[in-house]
Short mmCIF file of C-alpha atoms in Angstrom, two decimals:
data_model
loop_
_atom_site.label_atom_id
_atom_site.label_comp_id
_atom_site.label_asym_id
_atom_site.label_seq_id
_atom_site.Cartn_x
_atom_site.Cartn_y
_atom_site.Cartn_z
CA MET A 1 57.63 231.47 -21.83
CA ASN A 2 55.41 229.27 -19.66
CA ARG A 3 57.32 227.10 -17.44
CA THR A 4 55.72 224.03 -15.86
CA LEU A 5 57.26 221.45 -13.78
CA PRO A 6 57.57 218.04 -15.34
CA LEU A 7 55.11 215.54 -13.89
CA SER A 8 57.95 213.48 -12.64
CA TRP A 9 59.06 216.27 -10.42
CA VAL A 10 55.73 216.73 -8.85
CA ALA A 11 55.49 213.04 -8.16
CA PHE A 12 58.81 213.27 -6.50
CA VAL A 13 57.69 216.22 -4.24
CA ASN A 14 54.43 214.39 -3.33
CA THR A 15 56.39 211.19 -2.56
CA GLY A 16 58.67 213.31 -0.26
CA ILE A 17 55.79 214.81 1.53
CA SER A 18 54.14 211.45 1.88
CA ILE A 19 57.48 209.87 3.44
CA ILE A 20 57.66 212.99 5.86
CA ALA A 21 53.98 212.50 6.91
CA ALA A 22 54.51 208.79 7.39
CA LEU A 23 57.71 209.33 9.58
CA ILE A 24 55.87 211.94 11.64
CA THR A 25 52.91 209.58 12.06
CA SER A 26 55.19 206.75 13.09
CA TYR A 27 56.97 208.93 15.56
CA VAL A 28 53.76 210.14 17.21
CA ALA A 29 52.35 206.68 17.25
CA ASN A 30 55.47 205.19 18.86
CA LYS A 31 55.32 208.02 21.47
CA ILE A 32 51.66 207.24 22.18
CA LEU A 33 52.22 203.57 22.47
CA SER A 34 55.32 204.22 24.72
CA LYS A 35 53.14 206.29 27.07
CA ASN A 36 50.29 203.78 26.82
CA LYS A 37 52.60 200.97 27.92
CA LEU A 38 53.82 203.06 30.81
CA LEU A 39 50.36 203.86 31.90
CA GLU A 40 49.33 200.20 31.63
CA HIS A 41 52.32 199.20 33.89
CA ARG A 42 51.37 201.88 36.39
CA VAL A 43 47.83 200.78 36.41
CA ALA A 44 48.75 197.13 36.94
CA GLU A 45 51.20 198.06 39.77
CA LYS A 46 48.52 200.22 41.48
CA THR A 47 46.01 197.41 41.04
CA LYS A 48 48.54 194.83 42.69
CA ASN A 49 49.21 197.46 45.46
CA LEU A 50 45.32 197.88 45.98
CA SER A 51 44.74 194.16 46.05
CA GLU A 52 47.49 193.76 48.71
CA ILE A 53 46.02 196.54 50.91
CA ASN A 54 42.58 194.90 50.43
CA SER A 55 43.91 191.53 51.56
CA THR A 56 45.54 193.11 54.55
CA LEU A 57 42.39 194.98 55.41
CA GLU A 58 40.23 191.82 55.14
CA GLU A 59 42.51 190.01 57.36
CA SER A 60 42.47 192.76 59.92
CA GLN A 61 38.74 192.89 59.93
CA SER A 62 38.52 189.11 60.34
CA GLN A 63 40.79 189.34 63.46
CA LEU A 64 38.71 192.32 64.76
CA ARG A 65 35.55 190.41 64.20
CA THR A 66 37.01 187.25 66.15
CA ILE A 67 37.92 189.59 69.02
CA PHE A 68 34.60 191.33 68.89
CA ASN A 69 32.68 188.00 69.05
CA THR A 70 34.61 185.92 71.38
CA THR A 71 35.55 188.53 74.25
CA ASP A 72 34.02 188.76 77.63
CA ILE A 73 33.80 192.43 77.19
CA THR A 74 30.62 194.18 76.03
CA PHE A 75 31.06 196.09 72.80
CA LEU A 76 28.52 198.50 71.25
CA LEU A 77 29.49 200.24 68.14
CA LEU A 78 27.51 203.57 68.04
CA ASP A 79 27.27 206.47 65.60
CA SER A 80 27.62 210.17 66.50
CA ASP A 81 23.92 210.23 67.54
CA LEU A 82 24.23 207.31 69.99
CA GLN A 83 22.46 205.05 67.52
CA ILE A 84 23.55 201.39 67.88
CA LEU A 85 25.26 200.17 64.59
CA THR A 86 26.36 196.74 65.99
CA TYR A 87 27.12 194.91 69.20
CA ASN A 88 28.49 191.59 70.28
CA ALA A 89 26.78 188.70 72.07
CA ILE A 90 27.97 189.69 75.63
CA ALA A 91 26.09 193.02 75.15
CA ASN A 92 22.79 191.02 75.43
CA HIS A 93 23.58 190.08 78.89
CA TRP A 94 24.57 193.64 79.91
CA SER A 95 21.35 195.34 79.15
CA GLU A 96 18.69 195.17 81.89
CA GLN A 97 16.18 197.05 79.90
CA SER A 98 16.04 195.54 76.51
CA GLN A 99 18.04 193.80 73.83
CA PRO A 100 20.53 196.24 72.12
CA ASP A 101 18.90 196.19 68.71
CA ALA A 102 20.72 197.88 65.81
CA GLY A 103 19.14 201.13 65.14
CA ASN A 104 18.07 201.97 68.84
CA ASN A 105 19.38 204.79 70.76
CA PHE A 106 22.03 203.60 73.19
CA LEU A 107 20.47 205.68 76.09
CA ILE A 108 17.35 203.66 76.11
CA ILE A 109 19.10 200.38 77.04
CA LEU A 110 20.86 201.85 80.04
CA PRO A 111 19.67 200.80 83.34
CA TYR A 112 17.78 203.41 85.24
CA ASN A 113 20.03 203.19 88.33
CA LEU A 114 23.24 204.31 86.61
#
């Protein structure tokens, strides 16, 4: 005797499998969306923090430039090889040998009698 399942039983099982697959897909999609929202929130928060830090840095640099450009003290910014990176206006009056051009070695602008 050959027993086969009626077509309605196969359709019922296929429907059940489809429903379970849809539930699993929905669950996974909701988990992914939830994690995505959390990541978006964290990125927005870090971007805001970075923007605030950048603003503070720009304000600090502006204040430093003001001091650098208006003080009566000679400032030369040198690299580790004593190459002049930048200098303020009063440094022009300090040098007896030459103007402190950026890229020159600091030692060439020192007076010989030092």
